[in-house]
mmCIF file of C-alpha atoms in Angstrom:
data_model
loop_
_atom_site.group_PDB
_atom_site.id
_atom_site.type_symbol
_atom_site.label_atom_id
_atom_site.label_comp_id
_atom_site.label_asym_id
_atom_site.label_seq_id
_atom_site.Cartn_x
_atom_site.Cartn_y
_atom_site.Cartn_z
ATOM 1 C CA MET Z 617 -53.105 -157.021 95.999
ATOM 2 C CA TYR Z 618 -55.231 -155.572 98.767
ATOM 3 C CA PRO Z 619 -58.874 -155.837 97.632
ATOM 4 C CA VAL Z 620 -60.078 -152.454 96.419
ATOM 5 C CA SER Z 621 -63.076 -151.470 94.345
ATOM 6 C CA ALA Z 622 -63.037 -151.178 90.553
ATOM 7 C CA ARG Z 623 -63.844 -147.525 91.135
ATOM 8 C CA PHE Z 624 -60.623 -147.128 93.114
ATOM 9 C CA LEU Z 625 -58.460 -148.582 90.325
ATOM 10 C CA GLN Z 626 -60.207 -146.525 87.646
ATOM 11 C CA THR Z 627 -59.762 -143.330 89.648
ATOM 12 C CA LEU Z 628 -55.995 -143.828 89.958
ATOM 13 C CA ALA Z 629 -55.571 -142.746 86.324
ATOM 14 C CA THR Z 630 -57.718 -139.624 86.725
ATOM 15 C CA SER Z 631 -57.552 -136.461 88.794
ATOM 16 C CA HIS Z 632 -58.454 -137.224 92.412
ATOM 17 C CA THR Z 633 -57.826 -136.227 96.011
ATOM 18 C CA MET Z 634 -55.221 -138.356 97.723
ATOM 19 C CA LEU Z 635 -55.518 -139.108 101.443
ATOM 20 C CA ALA Z 636 -52.970 -140.466 103.923
ATOM 21 C CA LYS Z 637 -52.938 -140.874 107.674
ATOM 22 C CA VAL Z 638 -50.603 -142.083 110.403
ATOM 23 C CA ASP Z 639 -51.915 -143.263 113.779
ATOM 24 C CA ALA Z 640 -49.786 -144.152 116.799
ATOM 25 C CA TYR Z 641 -50.409 -147.168 119.031
ATOM 26 C CA TYR Z 642 -48.829 -148.384 122.243
ATOM 27 C CA ASN Z 643 -49.453 -151.774 123.818
ATOM 28 C CA GLY Z 644 -52.354 -152.358 121.440
ATOM 29 C CA ALA Z 645 -54.198 -149.133 122.252
ATOM 30 C CA LEU Z 646 -54.598 -146.033 120.090
ATOM 31 C CA ALA Z 647 -52.353 -143.313 121.507
ATOM 32 C CA ALA Z 648 -52.808 -140.587 118.860
ATOM 33 C CA SER Z 649 -54.550 -140.311 115.507
ATOM 34 C CA ASN Z 650 -53.656 -138.337 112.399
ATOM 35 C CA ILE Z 651 -50.118 -137.407 113.362
ATOM 36 C CA PRO Z 652 -49.110 -134.480 111.124
ATOM 37 C CA PHE Z 653 -46.319 -135.291 108.660
ATOM 38 C CA SER Z 654 -44.729 -133.537 105.710
ATOM 39 C CA ALA Z 655 -43.279 -136.510 103.798
ATOM 40 C CA GLY Z 656 -43.111 -140.254 104.025
ATOM 41 C CA THR Z 657 -42.607 -143.476 102.137
ATOM 42 C CA VAL Z 658 -43.617 -147.080 102.656
ATOM 43 C CA THR Z 659 -41.227 -149.495 100.935
ATOM 44 C CA VAL Z 660 -42.296 -153.038 100.068
ATOM 45 C CA ASP Z 661 -39.451 -155.433 99.207
ATOM 46 C CA ARG Z 662 -39.697 -159.181 98.559
ATOM 47 C CA GLY Z 663 -35.930 -159.483 99.062
ATOM 48 C CA SER Z 664 -35.977 -158.151 102.615
ATOM 49 C CA LYS Z 665 -36.634 -160.197 105.746
ATOM 50 C CA THR Z 666 -38.954 -157.403 106.850
ATOM 51 C CA ARG Z 667 -41.313 -157.079 103.881
ATOM 52 C CA ARG Z 668 -42.402 -153.479 104.636
ATOM 53 C CA SER Z 669 -40.511 -150.500 106.031
ATOM 54 C CA LEU Z 670 -41.469 -146.911 106.797
ATOM 55 C CA SER Z 671 -39.687 -143.580 106.775
ATOM 56 C CA ILE Z 672 -41.692 -140.512 107.724
ATOM 57 C CA THR Z 673 -40.888 -136.848 108.336
ATOM 58 C CA ILE Z 674 -42.717 -134.956 111.078
ATOM 59 C CA PRO Z 675 -42.067 -131.184 111.095
ATOM 60 C CA ASP Z 676 -43.095 -130.445 114.711
ATOM 61 C CA PRO Z 677 -40.127 -130.951 117.110
ATOM 62 C CA ARG Z 678 -42.535 -131.429 120.011
ATOM 63 C CA TYR Z 679 -43.046 -134.993 118.761
ATOM 64 C CA LEU Z 680 -39.395 -135.861 119.379
ATOM 65 C CA PRO Z 681 -39.439 -138.407 122.228
ATOM 66 C CA TRP Z 682 -37.515 -137.829 125.452
ATOM 67 C CA GLU Z 683 -38.931 -140.606 127.621
ATOM 68 C CA GLU Z 684 -39.349 -144.307 126.888
ATOM 69 C CA THR Z 685 -43.143 -144.019 127.029
ATOM 70 C CA ASP Z 686 -43.438 -141.008 124.701
ATOM 71 C CA LEU Z 687 -45.593 -141.293 121.609
ATOM 72 C CA LEU Z 688 -42.791 -141.930 119.106
ATOM 73 C CA ALA Z 689 -40.271 -143.705 121.330
ATOM 74 C CA PRO Z 690 -38.810 -147.018 120.056
ATOM 75 C CA TYR Z 691 -39.968 -149.147 123.016
ATOM 76 C CA GLY Z 692 -42.835 -151.037 121.422
ATOM 77 C CA GLN Z 693 -44.662 -148.039 119.991
ATOM 78 C CA GLN Z 694 -46.179 -148.644 116.555
ATOM 79 C CA LEU Z 695 -47.391 -146.541 113.641
ATOM 80 C CA VAL Z 696 -50.345 -147.667 111.535
ATOM 81 C CA VAL Z 697 -50.242 -146.121 108.071
ATOM 82 C CA SER Z 698 -52.969 -145.885 105.423
ATOM 83 C CA ARG Z 699 -53.442 -144.191 102.069
ATOM 84 C CA GLY Z 700 -56.685 -143.588 100.229
ATOM 85 C CA ILE Z 701 -58.846 -141.615 97.847
ATOM 86 C CA ARG Z 702 -61.596 -139.067 98.408
ATOM 87 C CA TYR Z 703 -64.050 -139.234 95.532
ATOM 88 C CA ALA Z 704 -65.849 -136.233 94.053
ATOM 89 C CA ASN Z 705 -69.016 -137.040 96.018
ATOM 90 C CA GLY Z 706 -67.085 -137.032 99.308
ATOM 91 C CA ASP Z 707 -66.848 -140.803 99.721
ATOM 92 C CA GLU Z 708 -63.500 -142.149 100.921
ATOM 93 C CA GLU Z 709 -61.785 -145.480 100.295
ATOM 94 C CA TRP Z 710 -58.714 -146.466 102.296
ATOM 95 C CA VAL Z 711 -55.903 -148.980 101.800
ATOM 96 C CA PRO Z 712 -53.762 -150.142 104.746
ATOM 97 C CA LEU Z 713 -50.021 -149.793 104.145
ATOM 98 C CA GLY Z 714 -48.789 -151.543 107.258
ATOM 99 C CA THR Z 715 -48.244 -151.579 110.997
ATOM 100 C CA PHE Z 716 -44.690 -150.517 111.782
ATOM 101 C CA ARG Z 717 -42.700 -150.953 114.945
ATOM 102 C CA ILE Z 718 -40.824 -147.697 115.538
ATOM 103 C CA ASN Z 719 -37.088 -148.321 115.302
ATOM 104 C CA GLU Z 720 -35.469 -144.891 115.360
ATOM 105 C CA PRO Z 721 -36.784 -141.339 115.838
ATOM 106 C CA SER Z 722 -34.282 -138.503 115.371
ATOM 107 C CA GLY Z 723 -34.248 -134.770 114.709
ATOM 108 C CA ASP Z 724 -33.235 -131.283 115.818
ATOM 109 C CA VAL Z 725 -34.644 -130.681 119.301
ATOM 110 C CA HIS Z 726 -35.390 -127.007 118.579
ATOM 111 C CA THR Z 727 -36.495 -126.795 114.980
ATOM 112 C CA GLY Z 728 -37.152 -130.329 113.790
ATOM 113 C CA PRO Z 729 -38.019 -131.987 111.564
ATOM 114 C CA ILE Z 730 -38.170 -135.463 113.040
ATOM 115 C CA THR Z 731 -37.424 -138.531 110.971
ATOM 116 C CA VAL Z 732 -39.035 -141.746 112.162
ATOM 117 C CA THR Z 733 -38.233 -145.165 110.717
ATOM 118 C CA GLY Z 734 -39.962 -148.463 111.308
ATOM 119 C CA THR Z 735 -40.428 -152.017 110.082
ATOM 120 C CA THR Z 736 -43.186 -154.609 110.114
ATOM 121 C CA MET Z 737 -43.391 -157.254 112.787
ATOM 122 C CA GLU Z 738 -41.059 -159.799 111.280
ATOM 123 C CA SER Z 739 -38.618 -157.614 113.259
ATOM 124 C CA ALA Z 740 -39.985 -158.902 116.547
ATOM 125 C CA ILE Z 741 -39.438 -162.504 115.476
ATOM 126 C CA ILE Z 742 -35.917 -161.724 114.233
ATOM 127 C CA ASP Z 743 -35.026 -160.075 117.552
ATOM 128 C CA ASP Z 744 -36.289 -163.006 119.639
ATOM 129 C CA VAL Z 745 -33.441 -165.450 119.030
ATOM 130 C CA PHE Z 746 -33.709 -168.937 120.463
ATOM 131 C CA ARG Z 747 -32.648 -168.856 124.105
ATOM 132 C CA ALA Z 748 -32.340 -172.641 124.174
ATOM 133 C CA PRO Z 749 -32.227 -175.304 121.460
ATOM 134 C CA ALA Z 750 -35.559 -175.413 119.619
ATOM 135 C CA THR Z 751 -37.265 -178.201 117.717
ATOM 136 C CA THR Z 752 -40.337 -178.947 115.628
ATOM 137 C CA ARG Z 753 -40.760 -182.237 117.477
ATOM 138 C CA GLY Z 754 -44.391 -182.586 118.511
ATOM 139 C CA TYR Z 755 -45.655 -180.405 115.665
ATOM 140 C CA GLY Z 756 -46.380 -182.809 112.840
ATOM 141 C CA LEU Z 757 -47.612 -180.233 110.307
ATOM 142 C CA CYS Z 758 -45.725 -177.283 108.809
ATOM 143 C CA VAL Z 759 -48.281 -174.562 109.576
ATOM 144 C CA ASP Z 760 -48.584 -175.786 113.160
ATOM 145 C CA ALA Z 761 -44.797 -175.518 113.580
ATOM 146 C CA ILE Z 762 -44.795 -172.010 112.067
ATOM 147 C CA GLU Z 763 -47.575 -170.913 114.405
ATOM 148 C CA MET Z 764 -45.685 -172.314 117.391
ATOM 149 C CA LEU Z 765 -42.492 -170.421 116.545
ATOM 150 C CA ILE Z 766 -44.271 -167.116 115.929
ATOM 151 C CA ARG Z 767 -46.625 -167.263 118.899
ATOM 152 C CA GLN Z 768 -43.824 -167.980 121.308
ATOM 153 C CA THR Z 769 -42.855 -164.356 120.549
ATOM 154 C CA LEU Z 770 -46.213 -162.784 119.651
ATOM 155 C CA PRO Z 771 -49.005 -164.769 121.337
ATOM 156 C CA ASN Z 772 -51.755 -162.780 119.617
ATOM 157 C CA ALA Z 773 -50.270 -162.786 116.119
ATOM 158 C CA VAL Z 774 -52.717 -163.320 113.267
ATOM 159 C CA ILE Z 775 -51.355 -166.118 111.040
ATOM 160 C CA THR Z 776 -53.200 -166.820 107.790
ATOM 161 C CA ASN Z 777 -52.561 -169.708 105.413
ATOM 162 C CA LEU Z 778 -53.350 -168.424 101.903
ATOM 163 C CA THR Z 779 -51.731 -171.272 99.961
ATOM 164 C CA ALA Z 780 -53.851 -173.087 97.393
ATOM 165 C CA GLY Z 781 -56.206 -175.364 99.287
ATOM 166 C CA ALA Z 782 -54.732 -174.042 102.560
ATOM 167 C CA ARG Z 783 -52.272 -176.915 102.373
ATOM 168 C CA ASN Z 784 -50.514 -177.998 105.531
ATOM 169 C CA PRO Z 785 -48.056 -180.807 104.775
ATOM 170 C CA SER Z 786 -46.241 -182.871 107.360
ATOM 171 C CA CYS Z 787 -43.176 -181.299 108.931
ATOM 172 C CA ALA Z 788 -39.958 -183.219 109.499
ATOM 173 C CA ILE Z 789 -38.254 -182.935 112.870
ATOM 174 C CA ALA Z 790 -35.680 -180.149 112.804
ATOM 175 C CA THR Z 791 -33.634 -178.471 115.511
ATOM 176 C CA TRP Z 792 -32.014 -175.066 115.884
ATOM 177 C CA ASP Z 793 -29.259 -174.069 118.279
ATOM 178 C CA ALA Z 794 -29.536 -171.518 121.056
ATOM 179 C CA GLY Z 795 -28.854 -168.081 119.603
ATOM 180 C CA GLY Z 796 -30.310 -169.080 116.234
ATOM 181 C CA ASN Z 797 -32.524 -166.732 114.240
ATOM 182 C CA ARG Z 798 -36.177 -167.548 114.887
ATOM 183 C CA TRP Z 799 -37.392 -165.892 111.667
ATOM 184 C CA ASP Z 800 -34.921 -167.913 109.601
ATOM 185 C CA ALA Z 801 -36.431 -171.051 111.132
ATOM 186 C CA VAL Z 802 -39.945 -169.881 110.243
ATOM 187 C CA ALA Z 803 -38.844 -169.128 106.669
ATOM 188 C CA GLN Z 804 -37.186 -172.560 106.375
ATOM 189 C CA ILE Z 805 -40.443 -174.286 107.261
ATOM 190 C CA ALA Z 806 -42.343 -172.158 104.729
ATOM 191 C CA THR Z 807 -39.752 -173.064 102.087
ATOM 192 C CA ALA Z 808 -40.120 -176.743 102.951
ATOM 193 C CA MET Z 809 -43.841 -176.472 102.139
ATOM 194 C CA GLN Z 810 -42.952 -174.601 98.897
ATOM 195 C CA ALA Z 811 -44.329 -171.315 100.121
ATOM 196 C CA GLU Z 812 -43.185 -167.976 101.515
ATOM 197 C CA ILE Z 813 -44.189 -166.049 104.625
ATOM 198 C CA TYR Z 814 -44.240 -162.330 105.382
ATOM 199 C CA VAL Z 815 -46.212 -159.686 107.269
ATOM 200 C CA ASP Z 816 -48.727 -157.979 105.002
ATOM 201 C CA ALA Z 817 -50.315 -154.527 105.038
ATOM 202 C CA GLN Z 818 -52.998 -155.753 107.469
ATOM 203 C CA ASN Z 819 -50.380 -156.856 110.033
ATOM 204 C CA ARG Z 820 -50.989 -160.537 109.345
ATOM 205 C CA PHE Z 821 -48.328 -163.212 109.024
ATOM 206 C CA VAL Z 822 -49.420 -164.681 105.706
ATOM 207 C CA ILE Z 823 -48.209 -167.967 104.211
ATOM 208 C CA THR Z 824 -48.590 -167.845 100.431
ATOM 209 C CA ASP Z 825 -47.649 -169.777 97.341
ATOM 210 C CA LEU Z 826 -44.701 -168.441 95.391
ATOM 211 C CA PRO Z 827 -45.988 -166.275 92.526
ATOM 212 C CA ASP Z 828 -46.519 -167.998 89.165
ATOM 213 C CA LEU Z 829 -46.129 -165.735 86.126
ATOM 214 C CA LEU Z 830 -47.477 -168.431 83.815
ATOM 215 C CA ASN Z 831 -50.739 -169.115 85.612
ATOM 216 C CA GLY Z 832 -51.177 -166.323 88.155
ATOM 217 C CA THR Z 833 -53.835 -163.618 88.103
ATOM 218 C CA VAL Z 834 -52.834 -160.181 86.811
ATOM 219 C CA SER Z 835 -53.465 -157.634 89.561
ATOM 220 C CA TRP Z 836 -52.945 -154.398 87.623
ATOM 221 C CA GLU Z 837 -51.998 -153.045 84.216
ATOM 222 C CA ILE Z 838 -49.389 -150.333 83.767
ATOM 223 C CA GLY Z 839 -49.630 -148.826 80.307
ATOM 224 C CA GLU Z 840 -48.644 -145.769 78.339
ATOM 225 C CA GLY Z 841 -50.904 -143.400 76.455
ATOM 226 C CA GLU Z 842 -54.304 -141.958 77.240
ATOM 227 C CA GLY Z 843 -55.878 -143.582 80.272
ATOM 228 C CA GLY Z 844 -52.612 -145.299 81.176
ATOM 229 C CA THR Z 845 -50.675 -144.992 84.415
ATOM 230 C CA LEU Z 846 -47.084 -145.242 83.143
ATOM 231 C CA ILE Z 847 -44.821 -142.200 83.599
ATOM 232 C CA THR Z 848 -41.320 -143.493 82.788
ATOM 233 C CA SER Z 849 -39.682 -146.898 82.350
ATOM 234 C CA THR Z 850 -36.160 -148.289 82.043
ATOM 235 C CA ARG Z 851 -35.109 -151.846 81.359
ATOM 236 C CA SER Z 852 -32.111 -154.044 82.115
ATOM 237 C CA MET Z 853 -31.254 -157.691 81.457
ATOM 238 C CA SER Z 854 -28.717 -159.790 83.360
ATOM 239 C CA ARG Z 855 -27.683 -163.434 83.743
ATOM 240 C CA THR Z 856 -27.129 -162.796 87.450
ATOM 241 C CA ALA Z 857 -29.533 -164.874 89.571
ATOM 242 C CA VAL Z 858 -30.540 -167.038 86.592
ATOM 243 C CA TYR Z 859 -29.879 -170.771 87.049
ATOM 244 C CA ASN Z 860 -30.604 -173.827 84.925
ATOM 245 C CA GLY Z 861 -30.068 -176.407 87.640
ATOM 246 C CA VAL Z 862 -31.136 -176.679 91.278
ATOM 247 C CA LEU Z 863 -29.398 -178.972 93.758
ATOM 248 C CA ALA Z 864 -31.531 -179.550 96.838
ATOM 249 C CA SER Z 865 -29.987 -181.267 99.837
ATOM 250 C CA GLY Z 866 -31.161 -182.205 103.275
ATOM 251 C CA GLU Z 867 -29.243 -183.282 106.347
ATOM 252 C CA ASN Z 868 -31.104 -183.805 109.583
ATOM 253 C CA THR Z 869 -29.311 -185.398 112.520
ATOM 254 C CA ALA Z 870 -32.470 -185.199 114.628
ATOM 255 C CA SER Z 871 -34.310 -187.565 112.281
ATOM 256 C CA GLY Z 872 -31.548 -190.178 112.280
ATOM 257 C CA VAL Z 873 -31.524 -190.535 108.483
ATOM 258 C CA ALA Z 874 -28.628 -190.227 106.058
ATOM 259 C CA PRO Z 875 -28.126 -186.994 104.076
ATOM 260 C CA VAL Z 876 -30.204 -186.839 100.884
ATOM 261 C CA SER Z 877 -30.068 -184.729 97.720
ATOM 262 C CA ALA Z 878 -31.529 -184.313 94.239
ATOM 263 C CA LEU Z 879 -30.467 -182.327 91.180
ATOM 264 C CA VAL Z 880 -33.095 -181.015 88.766
ATOM 265 C CA VAL Z 881 -32.042 -179.291 85.519
ATOM 266 C CA ASP Z 882 -33.682 -177.444 82.656
ATOM 267 C CA ASP Z 883 -33.839 -180.206 80.042
ATOM 268 C CA GLU Z 884 -36.254 -178.527 77.628
ATOM 269 C CA PRO Z 885 -34.518 -178.794 74.212
ATOM 270 C CA THR Z 886 -35.709 -175.393 72.975
ATOM 271 C CA SER Z 887 -35.072 -173.495 76.210
ATOM 272 C CA PRO Z 888 -32.428 -170.739 76.053
ATOM 273 C CA THR Z 889 -31.296 -171.895 79.518
ATOM 274 C CA ARG Z 890 -31.196 -175.618 78.754
ATOM 275 C CA TRP Z 891 -28.606 -177.505 80.784
ATOM 276 C CA GLY Z 892 -25.354 -177.784 78.830
ATOM 277 C CA GLY Z 893 -26.523 -175.417 76.067
ATOM 278 C CA PRO Z 894 -25.016 -172.006 75.203
ATOM 279 C CA PHE Z 895 -25.977 -170.720 78.660
ATOM 280 C CA GLY Z 896 -23.762 -173.350 80.290
ATOM 281 C CA ARG Z 897 -24.362 -175.147 83.568
ATOM 282 C CA VAL Z 898 -25.321 -172.821 86.392
ATOM 283 C CA THR Z 899 -26.426 -174.530 89.581
ATOM 284 C CA LYS Z 900 -28.333 -173.059 92.498
ATOM 285 C CA SER Z 901 -27.875 -174.921 95.783
ATOM 286 C CA ILE Z 902 -30.642 -174.980 98.359
ATOM 287 C CA SER Z 903 -30.841 -176.937 101.599
ATOM 288 C CA SER Z 904 -33.128 -177.586 104.509
ATOM 289 C CA ALA Z 905 -33.036 -179.843 107.516
ATOM 290 C CA LEU Z 906 -36.721 -180.417 106.824
ATOM 291 C CA TRP Z 907 -36.046 -182.421 103.645
ATOM 292 C CA VAL Z 908 -35.365 -185.954 104.864
ATOM 293 C CA THR Z 909 -36.096 -187.978 101.714
ATOM 294 C CA THR Z 910 -34.819 -187.864 98.151
ATOM 295 C CA GLY Z 911 -38.400 -187.312 97.036
ATOM 296 C CA ALA Z 912 -38.692 -184.214 99.221
ATOM 297 C CA CYS Z 913 -35.457 -182.853 97.749
ATOM 298 C CA GLN Z 914 -36.671 -183.648 94.225
ATOM 299 C CA ALA Z 915 -39.963 -181.812 94.789
ATOM 300 C CA ALA Z 916 -38.198 -178.817 96.294
ATOM 301 C CA ALA Z 917 -35.706 -178.629 93.442
ATOM 302 C CA GLU Z 918 -38.432 -178.882 90.804
ATOM 303 C CA TYR Z 919 -40.393 -176.118 92.491
ATOM 304 C CA ALA Z 920 -37.316 -173.892 92.806
ATOM 305 C CA LEU Z 921 -36.258 -174.457 89.185
ATOM 306 C CA PHE Z 922 -39.391 -172.738 87.919
ATOM 307 C CA ASP Z 923 -38.234 -169.478 89.491
ATOM 308 C CA ALA Z 924 -34.521 -170.119 88.906
ATOM 309 C CA ILE Z 925 -34.770 -170.157 85.109
ATOM 310 C CA ALA Z 926 -36.953 -167.018 84.963
ATOM 311 C CA PRO Z 927 -35.257 -164.282 82.911
ATOM 312 C CA ASN Z 928 -33.609 -161.620 85.045
ATOM 313 C CA ILE Z 929 -35.230 -158.798 83.133
ATOM 314 C CA GLN Z 930 -35.816 -155.856 85.407
ATOM 315 C CA PRO Z 931 -38.037 -153.056 84.188
ATOM 316 C CA ALA Z 932 -37.951 -150.131 86.602
ATOM 317 C CA VAL Z 933 -41.159 -148.155 86.393
ATOM 318 C CA ASP Z 934 -42.467 -144.845 87.637
ATOM 319 C CA SER Z 935 -46.242 -144.779 87.430
ATOM 320 C CA LEU Z 936 -49.265 -143.207 88.980
ATOM 321 C CA PRO Z 937 -49.430 -144.658 92.517
ATOM 322 C CA ASN Z 938 -51.384 -147.793 93.339
ATOM 323 C CA PRO Z 939 -51.044 -148.289 97.107
ATOM 324 C CA ALA Z 940 -52.954 -151.575 96.997
ATOM 325 C CA LEU Z 941 -50.092 -153.470 95.313
ATOM 326 C CA GLU Z 942 -48.184 -156.142 97.237
ATOM 327 C CA GLY Z 943 -44.651 -157.358 96.699
ATOM 328 C CA ASN Z 944 -45.636 -160.610 94.992
ATOM 329 C CA ASP Z 945 -48.314 -159.257 92.645
ATOM 330 C CA ILE Z 946 -48.271 -159.835 88.894
ATOM 331 C CA VAL Z 947 -48.701 -156.765 86.708
ATOM 332 C CA ARG Z 948 -49.087 -156.366 82.954
ATOM 333 C CA LEU Z 949 -46.647 -153.827 81.516
ATOM 334 C CA VAL Z 950 -47.818 -152.362 78.203
ATOM 335 C CA ILE Z 951 -44.984 -150.381 76.638
ATOM 336 C CA ALA Z 952 -43.269 -149.868 73.278
ATOM 337 C CA GLY Z 953 -45.864 -151.967 71.492
ATOM 338 C CA ARG Z 954 -45.301 -154.971 73.759
ATOM 339 C CA LYS Z 955 -47.190 -156.621 76.589
ATOM 340 C CA GLU Z 956 -45.216 -158.306 79.349
ATOM 341 C CA LEU Z 957 -46.187 -160.016 82.563
ATOM 342 C CA CYS Z 958 -43.903 -159.025 85.426
ATOM 343 C CA LEU Z 959 -43.609 -159.769 89.120
ATOM 344 C CA VAL Z 960 -43.492 -156.852 91.546
ATOM 345 C CA GLN Z 961 -40.161 -157.275 93.318
ATOM 346 C CA SER Z 962 -40.243 -153.992 95.247
ATOM 347 C CA LEU Z 963 -42.153 -150.733 95.332
ATOM 348 C CA SER Z 964 -42.077 -147.392 97.119
ATOM 349 C CA ILE Z 965 -45.412 -145.850 98.065
ATOM 350 C CA PRO Z 966 -45.367 -142.102 98.858
ATOM 351 C CA LEU Z 967 -47.558 -140.673 101.589
ATOM 352 C CA THR Z 968 -47.837 -137.279 99.883
ATOM 353 C CA SER Z 969 -49.185 -136.343 96.466
ATOM 354 C CA ASP Z 970 -45.814 -135.040 95.264
ATOM 355 C CA GLY Z 971 -43.861 -138.211 96.123
ATOM 356 C CA ASP Z 972 -42.546 -140.666 93.543
ATOM 357 C CA PHE Z 973 -44.141 -144.084 93.140
ATOM 358 C CA SER Z 974 -41.553 -146.485 91.754
ATOM 359 C CA LEU Z 975 -41.576 -150.215 91.109
ATOM 360 C CA THR Z 976 -38.872 -152.739 90.377
ATOM 361 C CA LEU Z 977 -40.301 -155.611 88.368
ATOM 362 C CA ARG Z 978 -38.906 -159.062 87.641
ATOM 363 C CA GLY Z 979 -39.719 -161.468 84.860
ATOM 364 C CA GLY Z 980 -40.660 -160.048 81.514
ATOM 365 C CA LYS Z 981 -42.727 -162.935 80.100
ATOM 366 C CA GLU Z 982 -44.540 -161.936 76.928
ATOM 367 C CA ASP Z 983 -48.278 -161.750 77.451
ATOM 368 C CA THR Z 984 -50.180 -163.276 74.551
ATOM 369 C CA ALA Z 985 -53.608 -162.742 76.070
#
């Protein structure tokens, strides 16, 4: 979660003045501040290659672009979006919601309104496919290889390693063909170091550990009753995307070693997803050219199994908005006399006070704290 004050979090559950602003940039320079808008939403989704996306409505048709260099044209122009609170004493506290490359502006040329959509800068890496075969050869460490692949596209990108201990393990030699997806290659290297990578609200490429419901820090509590932030909640349970075995395999012709693999299963006798129990045998297959030993496959499979056996319990929540939340935060859901720890899978943050703030949560581990 973006670091905000305790005062900010306490004020979310009380009457307050909401603030939001949209500034336009071109080629790194501020082109216009406080663009007037009538509605807008920032969506954060862990399941999307572009972690954050924007849709905004601008009522004034004069903002509709006609030339490639106009303010809201989709030729490298960006929108920087923030949401905040004005306290009773006039103080303001702001939370960044992202820097978005404009993808598509459209609207009625006479009356408007204009709808503008955008995505965070993973998009630039996705667009820049490999023009020739690429390799990690010469970059012995994973973070170094990630930085190389990103900065070939965005030389000034801010890349931050937020993994525990800022770990930077060795990186096997891997190759990708011309025409291959550069962002997929970046994600593969992050996976090989048992991490994930995305662009955050501060426009940084951040490498982070996968969230851990058992041991992670709770970022926010969503509860019902007086002083709570919960508005409505629904709940579903599914066996889809639940696995009790992970088969990790690696095949890397560039390294000159034979293909390797390892299978790790849930062998806990009391587990409802134990391998060969009532749940059956459900295997998730993962692979990477960066796993060149059986030990590397074993470690990757063990790490992936922790998430694979997590219950697919999906509470969908409408609550009072907390714009500081990120898509891998852990929240405590207090509802119907129960406390559960859940992972934020996706959320929609409105840019107006009348917009809906909704979250899709994953997990549902009982909180005994």
